[in-house]
Amino acid sequence: GTTLMITILSALFGTVLGFILYLLCKKSRIVDKVNGCINWFIGGIPTILLLMVLYYVVFVGDASIGDIWVAIIGFTILFGYSMFDILSTSVSAVSRGQEEGARALGYSSNQTFFFVILPQALRIAFPQIKNELVSLIKETSIVGYISIADLTRMSDIVRGRTYEAFFPLITTTIIYFLLIGLILFVVKRVEIRMTLRPFRIKKIKRGINIK
């Protein structure tokens, strides 16, 4: 339960963070430069070190923030910047002619991005998003270093009490496979719905009717 909660909340919050960062950087070059420096810094330190800095330095002595939320904040930052990179790459992969065609039909800049560019970019981004989700659920196995009793940590506790490594480790491995399979199944269903969803004629003609 702890492993799933950290994974799901970090993915949700990280997606929102990455999307907001992309919009801000799109509007301002100064924000883009600052964001690039932060992204470079975060990408240059190990995940476990980031969690330990948050736990022992940033939130030290703050009882209002539990251990689990420190982990969620850390993984949200990591996943958010991954989503920012994925979104930037995917939007760039969409043909420039799509934007020009939408503007020719009367769409505004924001309408063009949200109704034309973004849906196509998300279809391109889904394979990368799936890989990031798999990496995220694997990386949560290190939260035991900041005193969180997640799946991997509990297997260590069982192994330490029973002095038997085979059963707890194999069981934990199987559970991770099941969790990853479940998350990939859900993401795959969302990807299929987005890919096969037909465009509505009214939405396509919306720009033509604008006077």
mmCIF file of N, CA and C in Angstrom, residues 20-139:
data_model
loop_
_atom_site.group_PDB
_atom_site.id
_atom_site.type_symbol
_atom_site.label_atom_id
_atom_site.label_comp_id
_atom_site.label_asym_id
_atom_site.label_seq_id
_atom_site.Cartn_x
_atom_site.Cartn_y
_atom_site.Cartn_z
ATOM 1 N N ILE A 20 2.850 22.374 -15.667
ATOM 2 C CA ILE A 20 2.923 23.781 -15.272
ATOM 3 C C ILE A 20 4.281 24.376 -15.650
ATOM 4 N N LEU A 21 5.348 23.623 -15.406
ATOM 5 C CA LEU A 21 6.683 24.100 -15.770
ATOM 6 C C LEU A 21 6.790 24.340 -17.269
ATOM 7 N N TYR A 22 6.211 23.448 -18.046
ATOM 8 C CA TYR A 22 6.273 23.619 -19.500
ATOM 9 C C TYR A 22 5.549 24.888 -19.934
ATOM 10 N N LEU A 23 4.363 25.122 -19.371
ATOM 11 C CA LEU A 23 3.604 26.318 -19.742
ATOM 12 C C LEU A 23 4.336 27.586 -19.331
ATOM 13 N N LEU A 24 4.937 27.573 -18.126
ATOM 14 C CA LEU A 24 5.668 28.744 -17.653
ATOM 15 C C LEU A 24 6.898 29.018 -18.516
ATOM 16 N N CYS A 25 7.624 27.967 -18.857
ATOM 17 C CA CYS A 25 8.828 28.140 -19.673
ATOM 18 C C CYS A 25 8.477 28.562 -21.090
ATOM 19 N N LYS A 26 7.299 28.162 -21.550
ATOM 20 C CA LYS A 26 6.836 28.547 -22.880
ATOM 21 C C LYS A 26 6.539 30.041 -22.943
ATOM 22 N N LYS A 27 6.117 30.614 -21.803
ATOM 23 C CA LYS A 27 5.730 32.024 -21.757
ATOM 24 C C LYS A 27 6.901 32.952 -21.459
ATOM 25 N N SER A 28 7.909 32.441 -20.726
ATOM 26 C CA SER A 28 8.985 33.325 -20.260
ATOM 27 C C SER A 28 10.348 32.680 -20.470
ATOM 28 N N ARG A 29 11.255 33.420 -21.081
ATOM 29 C CA ARG A 29 12.614 32.917 -21.270
ATOM 30 C C ARG A 29 13.391 32.877 -19.959
ATOM 31 N N ILE A 30 13.092 33.815 -19.061
ATOM 32 C CA ILE A 30 13.778 33.843 -17.769
ATOM 33 C C ILE A 30 13.434 32.591 -16.968
ATOM 34 N N VAL A 31 12.152 32.257 -16.927
ATOM 35 C CA VAL A 31 11.720 31.041 -16.234
ATOM 36 C C VAL A 31 12.349 29.813 -16.885
ATOM 37 N N ASP A 32 12.469 29.838 -18.209
ATOM 38 C CA ASP A 32 13.069 28.715 -18.930
ATOM 39 C C ASP A 32 14.527 28.525 -18.524
ATOM 40 N N LYS A 33 15.265 29.631 -18.385
ATOM 41 C CA LYS A 33 16.674 29.547 -17.993
ATOM 42 C C LYS A 33 16.814 29.018 -16.561
ATOM 43 N N VAL A 34 15.986 29.550 -15.647
ATOM 44 C CA VAL A 34 16.034 29.096 -14.252
ATOM 45 C C VAL A 34 15.655 27.625 -14.164
ATOM 46 N N ASN A 35 14.612 27.255 -14.888
ATOM 47 C CA ASN A 35 14.171 25.865 -14.885
ATOM 48 C C ASN A 35 15.247 24.934 -15.436
ATOM 49 N N GLY A 36 15.959 25.395 -16.447
ATOM 50 C CA GLY A 36 17.032 24.585 -17.005
ATOM 51 C C GLY A 36 18.140 24.334 -15.994
ATOM 52 N N CYS A 37 18.484 25.344 -15.202
ATOM 53 C CA CYS A 37 19.516 25.176 -14.166
ATOM 54 C C CYS A 37 19.059 24.189 -13.097
ATOM 55 N N ILE A 38 17.798 24.316 -12.664
ATOM 56 C CA ILE A 38 17.271 23.399 -11.646
ATOM 57 C C ILE A 38 17.220 21.974 -12.192
ATOM 58 N N ASN A 39 16.792 21.842 -13.435
ATOM 59 C CA ASN A 39 16.721 20.529 -14.065
ATOM 60 C C ASN A 39 18.100 19.892 -14.160
ATOM 61 N N TRP A 40 19.092 20.699 -14.504
ATOM 62 C CA TRP A 40 20.465 20.203 -14.567
ATOM 63 C C TRP A 40 20.945 19.747 -13.195
ATOM 64 N N PHE A 41 20.611 20.502 -12.154
ATOM 65 C CA PHE A 41 21.037 20.154 -10.795
ATOM 66 C C PHE A 41 20.377 18.862 -10.331
ATOM 67 N N ILE A 42 19.063 18.757 -10.526
ATOM 68 C CA ILE A 42 18.339 17.570 -10.072
ATOM 69 C C ILE A 42 18.782 16.335 -10.845
ATOM 70 N N GLY A 43 19.030 16.511 -12.144
ATOM 71 C CA GLY A 43 19.470 15.376 -12.947
ATOM 72 C C GLY A 43 20.880 14.924 -12.631
ATOM 73 N N GLY A 44 21.637 15.742 -11.900
ATOM 74 C CA GLY A 44 23.025 15.406 -11.610
ATOM 75 C C GLY A 44 23.260 14.764 -10.254
ATOM 76 N N ILE A 45 22.200 14.591 -9.444
ATOM 77 C CA ILE A 45 22.380 13.972 -8.133
ATOM 78 C C ILE A 45 21.576 12.677 -8.067
ATOM 79 N N PRO A 46 22.071 11.677 -7.341
ATOM 80 C CA PRO A 46 21.342 10.411 -7.206
ATOM 81 C C PRO A 46 20.006 10.621 -6.489
ATOM 82 N N THR A 47 19.052 9.777 -6.777
ATOM 83 C CA THR A 47 17.724 9.889 -6.173
ATOM 84 C C THR A 47 17.782 9.747 -4.659
ATOM 85 N N ILE A 48 18.552 8.796 -4.184
ATOM 86 C CA ILE A 48 18.635 8.565 -2.742
ATOM 87 C C ILE A 48 19.217 9.785 -2.034
ATOM 88 N N LEU A 49 20.179 10.471 -2.693
ATOM 89 C CA LEU A 49 20.767 11.665 -2.087
ATOM 90 C C LEU A 49 19.743 12.787 -2.007
ATOM 91 N N LEU A 50 18.907 12.939 -3.044
ATOM 92 C CA LEU A 50 17.857 13.951 -3.016
ATOM 93 C C LEU A 50 16.879 13.691 -1.880
ATOM 94 N N LEU A 51 16.478 12.434 -1.694
ATOM 95 C CA LEU A 51 15.556 12.097 -0.613
ATOM 96 C C LEU A 51 16.173 12.369 0.753
ATOM 97 N N MET A 52 17.440 12.047 0.913
ATOM 98 C CA MET A 52 18.104 12.250 2.205
ATOM 99 C C MET A 52 18.288 13.737 2.496
ATOM 100 N N VAL A 53 18.555 14.534 1.456
ATOM 101 C CA VAL A 53 18.664 15.985 1.656
ATOM 102 C C VAL A 53 17.322 16.558 2.097
ATOM 103 N N LEU A 54 16.243 16.123 1.441
ATOM 104 C CA LEU A 54 14.916 16.584 1.838
ATOM 105 C C LEU A 54 14.572 16.152 3.250
ATOM 106 N N TYR A 55 14.904 14.931 3.593
ATOM 107 C CA TYR A 55 14.508 14.361 4.886
ATOM 108 C C TYR A 55 15.346 14.898 6.045
ATOM 109 N N TYR A 56 16.672 14.947 5.840
ATOM 110 C CA TYR A 56 17.567 15.306 6.949
ATOM 111 C C TYR A 56 17.960 16.780 6.982
ATOM 112 N N VAL A 57 17.768 17.499 5.869
ATOM 113 C CA VAL A 57 18.203 18.897 5.817
ATOM 114 C C VAL A 57 17.020 19.844 5.658
ATOM 115 N N VAL A 58 16.211 19.643 4.612
ATOM 116 C CA VAL A 58 15.141 20.592 4.314
ATOM 117 C C VAL A 58 14.010 20.497 5.333
ATOM 118 N N PHE A 59 13.525 19.288 5.615
ATOM 119 C CA PHE A 59 12.376 19.109 6.503
ATOM 120 C C PHE A 59 12.776 18.573 7.882
ATOM 121 N N VAL A 60 14.014 18.727 8.266
ATOM 122 C CA VAL A 60 14.460 18.209 9.554
ATOM 123 C C VAL A 60 13.703 18.889 10.692
ATOM 124 N N GLY A 61 13.171 18.096 11.596
ATOM 125 C CA GLY A 61 12.471 18.629 12.761
ATOM 126 C C GLY A 61 11.055 19.080 12.496
ATOM 127 N N ASP A 62 10.570 18.978 11.257
ATOM 128 C CA ASP A 62 9.207 19.400 10.929
ATOM 129 C C ASP A 62 8.283 18.199 11.077
ATOM 130 N N ALA A 63 7.622 18.097 12.219
ATOM 131 C CA ALA A 63 6.768 16.950 12.506
ATOM 132 C C ALA A 63 5.476 16.967 11.699
ATOM 133 N N SER A 64 5.128 18.130 11.132
ATOM 134 C CA SER A 64 3.871 18.228 10.377
ATOM 135 C C SER A 64 3.947 17.497 9.038
ATOM 136 N N ILE A 65 5.160 17.222 8.556
ATOM 137 C CA ILE A 65 5.345 16.513 7.293
ATOM 138 C C ILE A 65 5.862 15.116 7.602
ATOM 139 N N GLY A 66 5.071 14.119 7.311
ATOM 140 C CA GLY A 66 5.462 12.750 7.593
ATOM 141 C C GLY A 66 6.521 12.250 6.629
ATOM 142 N N ASP A 67 7.104 11.102 6.970
ATOM 143 C CA ASP A 67 8.154 10.517 6.139
ATOM 144 C C ASP A 67 7.645 10.224 4.733
ATOM 145 N N ILE A 68 6.437 9.711 4.634
ATOM 146 C CA ILE A 68 5.893 9.350 3.330
ATOM 147 C C ILE A 68 5.754 10.577 2.444
ATOM 148 N N TRP A 69 5.327 11.698 3.025
ATOM 149 C CA TRP A 69 5.146 12.907 2.218
ATOM 150 C C TRP A 69 6.477 13.491 1.777
ATOM 151 N N VAL A 70 7.533 13.275 2.552
ATOM 152 C CA VAL A 70 8.858 13.695 2.104
ATOM 153 C C VAL A 70 9.252 12.914 0.851
ATOM 154 N N ALA A 71 8.978 11.602 0.881
ATOM 155 C CA ALA A 71 9.269 10.772 -0.293
ATOM 156 C C ALA A 71 8.424 11.198 -1.485
ATOM 157 N N ILE A 72 7.155 11.492 -1.247
ATOM 158 C CA ILE A 72 6.271 11.915 -2.337
ATOM 159 C C ILE A 72 6.763 13.219 -2.948
ATOM 160 N N ILE A 73 7.187 14.167 -2.097
ATOM 161 C CA ILE A 73 7.714 15.435 -2.602
ATOM 162 C C ILE A 73 8.957 15.198 -3.462
ATOM 163 N N GLY A 74 9.857 14.343 -2.971
ATOM 164 C CA GLY A 74 11.082 14.061 -3.722
ATOM 165 C C GLY A 74 10.809 13.428 -5.075
ATOM 166 N N PHE A 75 9.966 12.401 -5.084
ATOM 167 C CA PHE A 75 9.665 11.725 -6.346
ATOM 168 C C PHE A 75 8.789 12.589 -7.255
ATOM 169 N N THR A 76 7.989 13.476 -6.672
ATOM 170 C CA THR A 76 7.216 14.408 -7.492
ATOM 171 C C THR A 76 8.147 15.337 -8.262
ATOM 172 N N ILE A 77 9.185 15.819 -7.598
ATOM 173 C CA ILE A 77 10.157 16.686 -8.268
ATOM 174 C C ILE A 77 10.835 15.947 -9.419
ATOM 175 N N LEU A 78 11.281 14.721 -9.148
ATOM 176 C CA LEU A 78 11.965 13.933 -10.170
ATOM 177 C C LEU A 78 11.042 13.605 -11.343
ATOM 178 N N PHE A 79 9.832 13.143 -11.023
ATOM 179 C CA PHE A 79 8.897 12.779 -12.084
ATOM 180 C C PHE A 79 8.422 14.014 -12.847
ATOM 181 N N GLY A 80 8.277 15.129 -12.125
ATOM 182 C CA GLY A 80 7.845 16.361 -12.775
ATOM 183 C C GLY A 80 8.832 16.829 -13.824
ATOM 184 N N TYR A 81 10.120 16.786 -13.509
ATOM 185 C CA TYR A 81 11.107 17.219 -14.490
ATOM 186 C C TYR A 81 11.249 16.221 -15.625
ATOM 187 N N SER A 82 11.006 14.939 -15.350
ATOM 188 C CA SER A 82 10.979 13.959 -16.432
ATOM 189 C C SER A 82 9.811 14.240 -17.373
ATOM 190 N N MET A 83 8.644 14.554 -16.794
ATOM 191 C CA MET A 83 7.476 14.873 -17.606
ATOM 192 C C MET A 83 7.699 16.152 -18.400
ATOM 193 N N PHE A 84 8.393 17.106 -17.822
ATOM 194 C CA PHE A 84 8.706 18.346 -18.541
ATOM 195 C C PHE A 84 9.534 18.044 -19.785
ATOM 196 N N ASP A 85 10.560 17.208 -19.639
ATOM 197 C CA ASP A 85 11.396 16.848 -20.781
ATOM 198 C C ASP A 85 10.599 16.067 -21.829
ATOM 199 N N ILE A 86 9.763 15.126 -21.359
ATOM 200 C CA ILE A 86 8.959 14.326 -22.281
ATOM 201 C C ILE A 86 7.983 15.214 -23.054
ATOM 202 N N LEU A 87 7.338 16.127 -22.337
ATOM 203 C CA LEU A 87 6.366 17.013 -22.980
ATOM 204 C C LEU A 87 7.045 17.930 -23.989
ATOM 205 N N SER A 88 8.199 18.462 -23.625
ATOM 206 C CA SER A 88 8.927 19.343 -24.546
ATOM 207 C C SER A 88 9.303 18.605 -25.821
ATOM 208 N N THR A 89 9.809 17.372 -25.669
ATOM 209 C CA THR A 89 10.212 16.578 -26.827
ATOM 210 C C THR A 89 9.014 16.205 -27.694
ATOM 211 N N SER A 90 7.910 15.821 -27.045
ATOM 212 C CA SER A 90 6.727 15.366 -27.782
ATOM 213 C C SER A 90 6.067 16.511 -28.547
ATOM 214 N N VAL A 91 5.978 17.682 -27.928
ATOM 215 C CA VAL A 91 5.390 18.837 -28.611
ATOM 216 C C VAL A 91 6.249 19.233 -29.816
ATOM 217 N N SER A 92 7.558 19.145 -29.648
ATOM 218 C CA SER A 92 8.450 19.487 -30.761
ATOM 219 C C SER A 92 8.306 18.504 -31.922
ATOM 220 N N ALA A 93 7.880 17.273 -31.605
ATOM 221 C CA ALA A 93 7.741 16.254 -32.645
ATOM 222 C C ALA A 93 6.481 16.429 -33.490
ATOM 223 N N VAL A 94 5.528 17.210 -32.995
ATOM 224 C CA VAL A 94 4.305 17.461 -33.755
ATOM 225 C C VAL A 94 4.618 18.404 -34.912
ATOM 226 N N SER A 95 4.087 18.077 -36.074
ATOM 227 C CA SER A 95 4.375 18.863 -37.275
ATOM 228 C C SER A 95 3.971 20.326 -37.101
ATOM 229 N N ARG A 96 4.813 21.200 -37.569
ATOM 230 C CA ARG A 96 4.529 22.639 -37.504
ATOM 231 C C ARG A 96 3.276 22.990 -38.303
ATOM 232 N N GLY A 97 3.001 22.197 -39.329
ATOM 233 C CA GLY A 97 1.827 22.459 -40.141
ATOM 234 C C GLY A 97 0.521 22.300 -39.389
ATOM 235 N N GLN A 98 0.519 21.489 -38.309
ATOM 236 C CA GLN A 98 -0.688 21.341 -37.497
ATOM 237 C C GLN A 98 -1.073 22.669 -36.849
ATOM 238 N N GLU A 99 -0.083 23.354 -36.319
ATOM 239 C CA GLU A 99 -0.343 24.653 -35.694
ATOM 240 C C GLU A 99 -0.767 25.681 -36.739
ATOM 241 N N GLU A 100 -0.102 25.698 -37.861
ATOM 242 C CA GLU A 100 -0.449 26.658 -38.907
ATOM 243 C C GLU A 100 -1.856 26.411 -39.434
ATOM 244 N N GLY A 101 -2.234 25.137 -39.579
ATOM 245 C CA GLY A 101 -3.575 24.821 -40.052
ATOM 246 C C GLY A 101 -4.649 25.235 -39.065
ATOM 247 N N ALA A 102 -4.382 24.999 -37.768
ATOM 248 C CA ALA A 102 -5.354 25.383 -36.740
ATOM 249 C C ALA A 102 -5.519 26.892 -36.675
ATOM 250 N N ARG A 103 -4.425 27.624 -36.791
ATOM 251 C CA ARG A 103 -4.522 29.079 -36.751
ATOM 252 C C ARG A 103 -5.257 29.598 -37.974
ATOM 253 N N ALA A 104 -5.085 28.913 -39.104
ATOM 254 C CA ALA A 104 -5.782 29.320 -40.324
ATOM 255 C C ALA A 104 -7.290 29.114 -40.201
ATOM 256 N N LEU A 105 -7.692 28.142 -39.371
ATOM 257 C CA LEU A 105 -9.116 27.889 -39.151
ATOM 258 C C LEU A 105 -9.730 28.844 -38.128
ATOM 259 N N GLY A 106 -8.913 29.677 -37.511
ATOM 260 C CA GLY A 106 -9.447 30.662 -36.584
ATOM 261 C C GLY A 106 -9.206 30.354 -35.122
ATOM 262 N N TYR A 107 -8.436 29.307 -34.821
ATOM 263 C CA TYR A 107 -8.153 28.994 -33.422
ATOM 264 C C TYR A 107 -7.162 30.011 -32.851
ATOM 265 N N SER A 108 -7.330 30.299 -31.569
ATOM 266 C CA SER A 108 -6.347 31.141 -30.889
ATOM 267 C C SER A 108 -5.113 30.306 -30.563
ATOM 268 N N SER A 109 -4.088 30.973 -30.024
ATOM 269 C CA SER A 109 -2.856 30.271 -29.673
ATOM 270 C C SER A 109 -3.105 29.199 -28.613
ATOM 271 N N ASN A 110 -3.870 29.552 -27.560
ATOM 272 C CA ASN A 110 -4.166 28.584 -26.499
ATOM 273 C C ASN A 110 -5.042 27.442 -27.005
ATOM 274 N N GLN A 111 -6.049 27.761 -27.830
ATOM 275 C CA GLN A 111 -6.904 26.717 -28.385
ATOM 276 C C GLN A 111 -6.105 25.772 -29.272
ATOM 277 N N THR A 112 -5.203 26.316 -30.042
ATOM 278 C CA THR A 112 -4.365 25.486 -30.907
ATOM 279 C C THR A 112 -3.538 24.514 -30.093
ATOM 280 N N PHE A 113 -2.967 25.006 -28.975
ATOM 281 C CA PHE A 113 -2.117 24.143 -28.158
ATOM 282 C C PHE A 113 -2.929 23.048 -27.471
ATOM 283 N N PHE A 114 -4.033 23.429 -26.824
ATOM 284 C CA PHE A 114 -4.774 22.467 -26.010
ATOM 285 C C PHE A 114 -5.632 21.508 -26.841
ATOM 286 N N PHE A 115 -6.151 21.956 -27.977
ATOM 287 C CA PHE A 115 -7.073 21.127 -28.749
ATOM 288 C C PHE A 115 -6.433 20.435 -29.945
ATOM 289 N N VAL A 116 -5.281 20.926 -30.388
ATOM 290 C CA VAL A 116 -4.660 20.354 -31.589
ATOM 291 C C VAL A 116 -3.289 19.757 -31.274
ATOM 292 N N ILE A 117 -2.399 20.564 -30.687
ATOM 293 C CA ILE A 117 -1.017 20.122 -30.472
ATOM 294 C C ILE A 117 -0.908 19.127 -29.323
ATOM 295 N N LEU A 118 -1.480 19.464 -28.171
ATOM 296 C CA LEU A 118 -1.316 18.635 -26.977
ATOM 297 C C LEU A 118 -1.842 17.216 -27.148
ATOM 298 N N PRO A 119 -3.050 16.997 -27.694
ATOM 299 C CA PRO A 119 -3.522 15.607 -27.866
ATOM 300 C C PRO A 119 -2.575 14.750 -28.712
ATOM 301 N N GLN A 120 -2.002 15.342 -29.763
ATOM 302 C CA GLN A 120 -1.059 14.592 -30.596
ATOM 303 C C GLN A 120 0.258 14.355 -29.860
ATOM 304 N N ALA A 121 0.685 15.342 -29.087
ATOM 305 C CA ALA A 121 1.931 15.191 -28.332
ATOM 306 C C ALA A 121 1.807 14.100 -27.272
ATOM 307 N N LEU A 122 0.629 13.994 -26.636
ATOM 308 C CA LEU A 122 0.431 12.969 -25.612
ATOM 309 C C LEU A 122 0.492 11.568 -26.203
ATOM 310 N N ARG A 123 -0.029 11.404 -27.417
ATOM 311 C CA ARG A 123 0.063 10.103 -28.075
ATOM 312 C C ARG A 123 1.519 9.722 -28.330
ATOM 313 N N ILE A 124 2.316 10.709 -28.690
ATOM 314 C CA ILE A 124 3.747 10.454 -28.917
ATOM 315 C C ILE A 124 4.454 10.157 -27.599
ATOM 316 N N ALA A 125 3.990 10.804 -26.521
ATOM 317 C CA ALA A 125 4.694 10.724 -25.233
ATOM 318 C C ALA A 125 4.393 9.462 -24.444
ATOM 319 N N PHE A 126 3.298 8.768 -24.753
ATOM 320 C CA PHE A 126 2.870 7.656 -23.911
ATOM 321 C C PHE A 126 3.931 6.563 -23.726
ATOM 322 N N PRO A 127 4.652 6.132 -24.751
ATOM 323 C CA PRO A 127 5.700 5.116 -24.507
ATOM 324 C C PRO A 127 6.737 5.575 -23.491
ATOM 325 N N GLN A 128 7.142 6.841 -23.554
ATOM 326 C CA GLN A 128 8.107 7.371 -22.590
ATOM 327 C C GLN A 128 7.496 7.477 -21.202
ATOM 328 N N ILE A 129 6.220 7.856 -21.143
ATOM 329 C CA ILE A 129 5.549 7.956 -19.846
ATOM 330 C C ILE A 129 5.479 6.597 -19.170
ATOM 331 N N LYS A 130 5.190 5.557 -19.939
ATOM 332 C CA LYS A 130 5.149 4.206 -19.379
ATOM 333 C C LYS A 130 6.509 3.811 -18.806
ATOM 334 N N ASN A 131 7.576 4.138 -19.523
ATOM 335 C CA ASN A 131 8.913 3.825 -19.023
ATOM 336 C C ASN A 131 9.214 4.584 -17.737
ATOM 337 N N GLU A 132 8.791 5.841 -17.669
ATOM 338 C CA GLU A 132 9.030 6.635 -16.463
ATOM 339 C C GLU A 132 8.248 6.083 -15.272
ATOM 340 N N LEU A 133 7.023 5.602 -15.502
ATOM 341 C CA LEU A 133 6.234 5.010 -14.423
ATOM 342 C C LEU A 133 6.888 3.741 -13.897
ATOM 343 N N VAL A 134 7.406 2.914 -14.798
ATOM 344 C CA VAL A 134 8.115 1.698 -14.372
ATOM 345 C C VAL A 134 9.353 2.068 -13.556
ATOM 346 N N SER A 135 10.102 3.058 -14.036
ATOM 347 C CA SER A 135 11.289 3.506 -13.289
ATOM 348 C C SER A 135 10.901 4.076 -11.935
ATOM 349 N N LEU A 136 9.780 4.788 -11.878
ATOM 350 C CA LEU A 136 9.340 5.399 -10.624
ATOM 351 C C LEU A 136 9.016 4.349 -9.576
ATOM 352 N N ILE A 137 8.247 3.330 -9.952
ATOM 353 C CA ILE A 137 7.863 2.315 -8.970
ATOM 354 C C ILE A 137 9.081 1.503 -8.526
ATOM 355 N N LYS A 138 10.077 1.374 -9.386
ATOM 356 C CA LYS A 138 11.311 0.695 -8.985
ATOM 357 C C LYS A 138 12.125 1.566 -8.033
ATOM 358 N N GLU A 139 12.174 2.862 -8.323
ATOM 359 C CA GLU A 139 12.975 3.758 -7.494
ATOM 360 C C GLU A 139 12.395 3.937 -6.094
#
